[in-house]
């Protein structure tokens, strides 16, 4: 007889319950293993903090290109990380300021920002500068 939390269960129920408890993300750093060299579209969306529509927009403009002749669609991790180190999405900026994305521009509009790529991607150095200034203002008001 098999037991789960001290109660007897059939192997079928035990497998079904075990499948539900599996984590959705794998922490490579905690396991000291290297991340795979490719990323799925879902991983790219999570990494860049953008939507699938924005990823499609980047793909159409060949700013991010999937690996050729391979299904399912995968992106080179190095290319995605390089793009993410140069460009920041407004969703990421809003999350870091702990505001809704639509409320971000009420805070940012007083700072000059170079035009971005479109679809909410701006040079990371530009948005980092603005985020830093906004955090300083927030600390000054709180003090």
PDB file of C-alpha atoms in Angstrom:
ATOM      1  CA  UNK A   1       0.000   0.000   0.000  1.00  0.00           C
ATOM      2  CA  UNK A   2       1.209   3.522  -0.801  1.00  0.00           C
ATOM      3  CA  UNK A   3       0.843   6.391   1.639  1.00  0.00           C
ATOM      4  CA  UNK A   4       0.546  10.138   1.126  1.00  0.00           C
ATOM      5  CA  UNK A   5       0.625  12.316   4.242  1.00  0.00           C
ATOM      6  CA  UNK A   6       0.079   9.204   6.320  1.00  0.00           C
ATOM      7  CA  UNK A   7      -3.078   8.120   4.487  1.00  0.00           C
ATOM      8  CA  UNK A   8      -3.225   5.127   2.129  1.00  0.00           C
ATOM      9  CA  UNK A   9      -3.774   6.041  -1.527  1.00  0.00           C
ATOM     10  CA  UNK A  10      -3.753   4.208  -4.808  1.00  0.00           C
ATOM     11  CA  UNK A  11      -0.719   4.771  -7.083  1.00  0.00           C
ATOM     12  CA  UNK A  12      -2.964   6.591  -9.572  1.00  0.00           C
ATOM     13  CA  UNK A  13      -4.070   9.199  -7.021  1.00  0.00           C
ATOM     14  CA  UNK A  14      -0.538   9.538  -5.673  1.00  0.00           C
ATOM     15  CA  UNK A  15       0.846  10.357  -9.151  1.00  0.00           C
ATOM     16  CA  UNK A  16      -1.936  12.822  -9.861  1.00  0.00           C
ATOM     17  CA  UNK A  17      -1.295  14.676  -6.574  1.00  0.00           C
ATOM     18  CA  UNK A  18       2.474  14.661  -7.119  1.00  0.00           C
ATOM     19  CA  UNK A  19       2.032  16.213 -10.568  1.00  0.00           C
ATOM     20  CA  UNK A  20       0.067  19.101  -9.091  1.00  0.00           C
ATOM     21  CA  UNK A  21       2.702  19.933  -6.510  1.00  0.00           C
ATOM     22  CA  UNK A  22       5.578  20.299  -9.010  1.00  0.00           C
ATOM     23  CA  UNK A  23       6.910  23.898  -9.089  1.00  0.00           C
ATOM     24  CA  UNK A  24       6.267  25.865 -12.259  1.00  0.00           C
ATOM     25  CA  UNK A  25       9.763  27.364 -12.423  1.00  0.00           C
ATOM     26  CA  UNK A  26      13.169  25.773 -12.100  1.00  0.00           C
ATOM     27  CA  UNK A  27      15.749  27.714 -10.118  1.00  0.00           C
ATOM     28  CA  UNK A  28      19.004  26.948 -11.948  1.00  0.00           C
ATOM     29  CA  UNK A  29      21.182  28.959  -9.570  1.00  0.00           C
ATOM     30  CA  UNK A  30      19.922  27.028  -6.536  1.00  0.00           C
ATOM     31  CA  UNK A  31      20.797  23.754  -8.274  1.00  0.00           C
ATOM     32  CA  UNK A  32      24.204  25.053  -9.453  1.00  0.00           C
ATOM     33  CA  UNK A  33      23.408  23.980 -12.993  1.00  0.00           C
ATOM     34  CA  UNK A  34      23.658  26.210 -16.013  1.00  0.00           C
ATOM     35  CA  UNK A  35      20.533  27.600 -17.615  1.00  0.00           C
ATOM     36  CA  UNK A  36      19.757  26.034 -20.984  1.00  0.00           C
ATOM     37  CA  UNK A  37      21.152  27.940 -23.983  1.00  0.00           C
ATOM     38  CA  UNK A  38      17.654  28.490 -25.379  1.00  0.00           C
ATOM     39  CA  UNK A  39      14.480  30.107 -24.062  1.00  0.00           C
ATOM     40  CA  UNK A  40      10.870  29.395 -24.944  1.00  0.00           C
ATOM     41  CA  UNK A  41       8.640  32.321 -25.919  1.00  0.00           C
ATOM     42  CA  UNK A  42       7.069  32.180 -22.436  1.00  0.00           C
ATOM     43  CA  UNK A  43      10.489  32.414 -20.786  1.00  0.00           C
ATOM     44  CA  UNK A  44      11.393  35.376 -23.026  1.00  0.00           C
ATOM     45  CA  UNK A  45       8.164  37.170 -22.075  1.00  0.00           C
ATOM     46  CA  UNK A  46       8.901  36.573 -18.380  1.00  0.00           C
ATOM     47  CA  UNK A  47      12.553  37.607 -18.704  1.00  0.00           C
ATOM     48  CA  UNK A  48      11.783  40.866 -20.540  1.00  0.00           C
ATOM     49  CA  UNK A  49       8.605  41.529 -18.535  1.00  0.00           C
ATOM     50  CA  UNK A  50       6.590  42.093 -21.696  1.00  0.00           C
ATOM     51  CA  UNK A  51       3.528  40.556 -23.333  1.00  0.00           C
ATOM     52  CA  UNK A  52       3.333  37.969 -26.103  1.00  0.00           C
ATOM     53  CA  UNK A  53       2.114  40.740 -28.424  1.00  0.00           C
ATOM     54  CA  UNK A  54       5.231  42.776 -27.667  1.00  0.00           C
ATOM     55  CA  UNK A  55       7.430  39.720 -28.280  1.00  0.00           C
ATOM     56  CA  UNK A  56       5.726  39.238 -31.659  1.00  0.00           C
ATOM     57  CA  UNK A  57       6.366  42.906 -32.411  1.00  0.00           C
ATOM     58  CA  UNK A  58      10.075  42.480 -31.591  1.00  0.00           C
ATOM     59  CA  UNK A  59      10.188  39.348 -33.734  1.00  0.00           C
ATOM     60  CA  UNK A  60       8.515  41.049 -36.726  1.00  0.00           C
ATOM     61  CA  UNK A  61      11.177  43.769 -36.629  1.00  0.00           C
ATOM     62  CA  UNK A  62      13.944  41.177 -36.213  1.00  0.00           C
ATOM     63  CA  UNK A  63      15.033  42.709 -32.926  1.00  0.00           C
ATOM     64  CA  UNK A  64      14.756  39.202 -31.474  1.00  0.00           C
ATOM     65  CA  UNK A  65      14.894  36.268 -33.838  1.00  0.00           C
ATOM     66  CA  UNK A  66      13.970  32.696 -33.017  1.00  0.00           C
ATOM     67  CA  UNK A  67      16.278  29.854 -33.920  1.00  0.00           C
ATOM     68  CA  UNK A  68      15.741  28.829 -37.528  1.00  0.00           C
ATOM     69  CA  UNK A  69      14.410  25.463 -38.626  1.00  0.00           C
ATOM     70  CA  UNK A  70      13.644  24.357 -35.077  1.00  0.00           C
ATOM     71  CA  UNK A  71      10.213  23.612 -33.655  1.00  0.00           C
ATOM     72  CA  UNK A  72       8.937  24.473 -31.138  1.00  0.00           C
ATOM     73  CA  UNK A  73      10.078  28.078 -31.328  1.00  0.00           C
ATOM     74  CA  UNK A  74      13.112  28.858 -29.173  1.00  0.00           C
ATOM     75  CA  UNK A  75      15.265  31.938 -28.755  1.00  0.00           C
ATOM     76  CA  UNK A  76      18.976  32.048 -28.001  1.00  0.00           C
ATOM     77  CA  UNK A  77      19.384  32.925 -24.329  1.00  0.00           C
ATOM     78  CA  UNK A  78      22.458  35.073 -25.021  1.00  0.00           C
ATOM     79  CA  UNK A  79      20.544  37.170 -27.575  1.00  0.00           C
ATOM     80  CA  UNK A  80      17.585  37.671 -25.208  1.00  0.00           C
ATOM     81  CA  UNK A  81      19.871  38.591 -22.301  1.00  0.00           C
ATOM     82  CA  UNK A  82      21.814  41.037 -24.507  1.00  0.00           C
ATOM     83  CA  UNK A  83      18.560  42.670 -25.625  1.00  0.00           C
ATOM     84  CA  UNK A  84      17.350  42.869 -22.013  1.00  0.00           C
ATOM     85  CA  UNK A  85      20.584  44.485 -20.868  1.00  0.00           C
ATOM     86  CA  UNK A  86      20.153  47.263 -23.441  1.00  0.00           C
ATOM     87  CA  UNK A  87      16.364  47.781 -23.401  1.00  0.00           C
ATOM     88  CA  UNK A  88      13.807  47.964 -20.569  1.00  0.00           C
ATOM     89  CA  UNK A  89      10.077  47.549 -20.919  1.00  0.00           C
ATOM     90  CA  UNK A  90       7.760  50.059 -19.307  1.00  0.00           C
ATOM     91  CA  UNK A  91       6.170  47.089 -17.527  1.00  0.00           C
ATOM     92  CA  UNK A  92       9.467  46.415 -15.782  1.00  0.00           C
ATOM     93  CA  UNK A  93       9.852  50.078 -14.869  1.00  0.00           C
ATOM     94  CA  UNK A  94       6.307  50.175 -13.467  1.00  0.00           C
ATOM     95  CA  UNK A  95       6.886  46.997 -11.464  1.00  0.00           C
ATOM     96  CA  UNK A  96      10.068  48.393  -9.965  1.00  0.00           C
ATOM     97  CA  UNK A  97       8.234  51.571  -8.936  1.00  0.00           C
ATOM     98  CA  UNK A  98       5.313  49.477  -7.681  1.00  0.00           C
ATOM     99  CA  UNK A  99       2.760  51.324  -9.821  1.00  0.00           C
ATOM    100  CA  UNK A 100       0.346  50.194 -12.517  1.00  0.00           C
ATOM    101  CA  UNK A 101       1.902  50.381 -16.011  1.00  0.00           C
ATOM    102  CA  UNK A 102      -0.713  52.918 -17.105  1.00  0.00           C
ATOM    103  CA  UNK A 103       0.228  55.136 -14.135  1.00  0.00           C
ATOM    104  CA  UNK A 104       3.918  55.113 -14.975  1.00  0.00           C
ATOM    105  CA  UNK A 105       3.782  58.043 -17.378  1.00  0.00           C
ATOM    106  CA  UNK A 106       2.205  60.349 -14.815  1.00  0.00           C
ATOM    107  CA  UNK A 107       5.447  59.962 -12.861  1.00  0.00           C
ATOM    108  CA  UNK A 108       7.896  59.892 -15.758  1.00  0.00           C
ATOM    109  CA  UNK A 109       6.543  62.671 -17.982  1.00  0.00           C
ATOM    110  CA  UNK A 110       8.579  65.387 -16.229  1.00  0.00           C
ATOM    111  CA  UNK A 111      11.858  63.692 -17.199  1.00  0.00           C
ATOM    112  CA  UNK A 112      13.211  63.866 -20.744  1.00  0.00           C
ATOM    113  CA  UNK A 113      13.576  60.399 -22.248  1.00  0.00           C
ATOM    114  CA  UNK A 114      15.078  59.507 -25.605  1.00  0.00           C
ATOM    115  CA  UNK A 115      12.571  57.936 -28.004  1.00  0.00           C
ATOM    116  CA  UNK A 116      12.459  54.176 -27.625  1.00  0.00           C
ATOM    117  CA  UNK A 117      11.919  51.289 -29.980  1.00  0.00           C
ATOM    118  CA  UNK A 118       8.160  51.462 -29.637  1.00  0.00           C
ATOM    119  CA  UNK A 119       5.752  49.097 -27.872  1.00  0.00           C
ATOM    120  CA  UNK A 120       7.076  50.246 -24.492  1.00  0.00           C
ATOM    121  CA  UNK A 121      10.798  49.512 -24.878  1.00  0.00           C
ATOM    122  CA  UNK A 122      13.259  52.261 -23.954  1.00  0.00           C
ATOM    123  CA  UNK A 123      16.999  52.358 -23.450  1.00  0.00           C
ATOM    124  CA  UNK A 124      17.694  50.787 -20.076  1.00  0.00           C
ATOM    125  CA  UNK A 125      20.155  53.530 -19.117  1.00  0.00           C
ATOM    126  CA  UNK A 126      17.473  56.198 -19.762  1.00  0.00           C
ATOM    127  CA  UNK A 127      14.795  54.490 -17.667  1.00  0.00           C
ATOM    128  CA  UNK A 128      17.306  53.578 -14.933  1.00  0.00           C
ATOM    129  CA  UNK A 129      18.200  57.284 -14.653  1.00  0.00           C
ATOM    130  CA  UNK A 130      14.532  58.241 -14.315  1.00  0.00           C
ATOM    131  CA  UNK A 131      13.808  55.429 -11.849  1.00  0.00           C
ATOM    132  CA  UNK A 132      16.738  56.515  -9.709  1.00  0.00           C
ATOM    133  CA  UNK A 133      15.513  60.129  -9.679  1.00  0.00           C
ATOM    134  CA  UNK A 134      11.969  59.052  -8.808  1.00  0.00           C
ATOM    135  CA  UNK A 135      13.217  56.862  -5.940  1.00  0.00           C
ATOM    136  CA  UNK A 136      15.274  59.797  -4.610  1.00  0.00           C
ATOM    137  CA  UNK A 137      12.219  62.058  -4.743  1.00  0.00           C
ATOM    138  CA  UNK A 138      10.128  59.458  -2.964  1.00  0.00           C
ATOM    139  CA  UNK A 139      12.742  59.105  -0.179  1.00  0.00           C
ATOM    140  CA  UNK A 140      12.952  62.903   0.174  1.00  0.00           C
ATOM    141  CA  UNK A 141       9.170  63.166   0.559  1.00  0.00           C
ATOM    142  CA  UNK A 142       9.106  60.326   3.097  1.00  0.00           C
ATOM    143  CA  UNK A 143      11.816  61.942   5.236  1.00  0.00           C
TER     144      UNK A 143
END
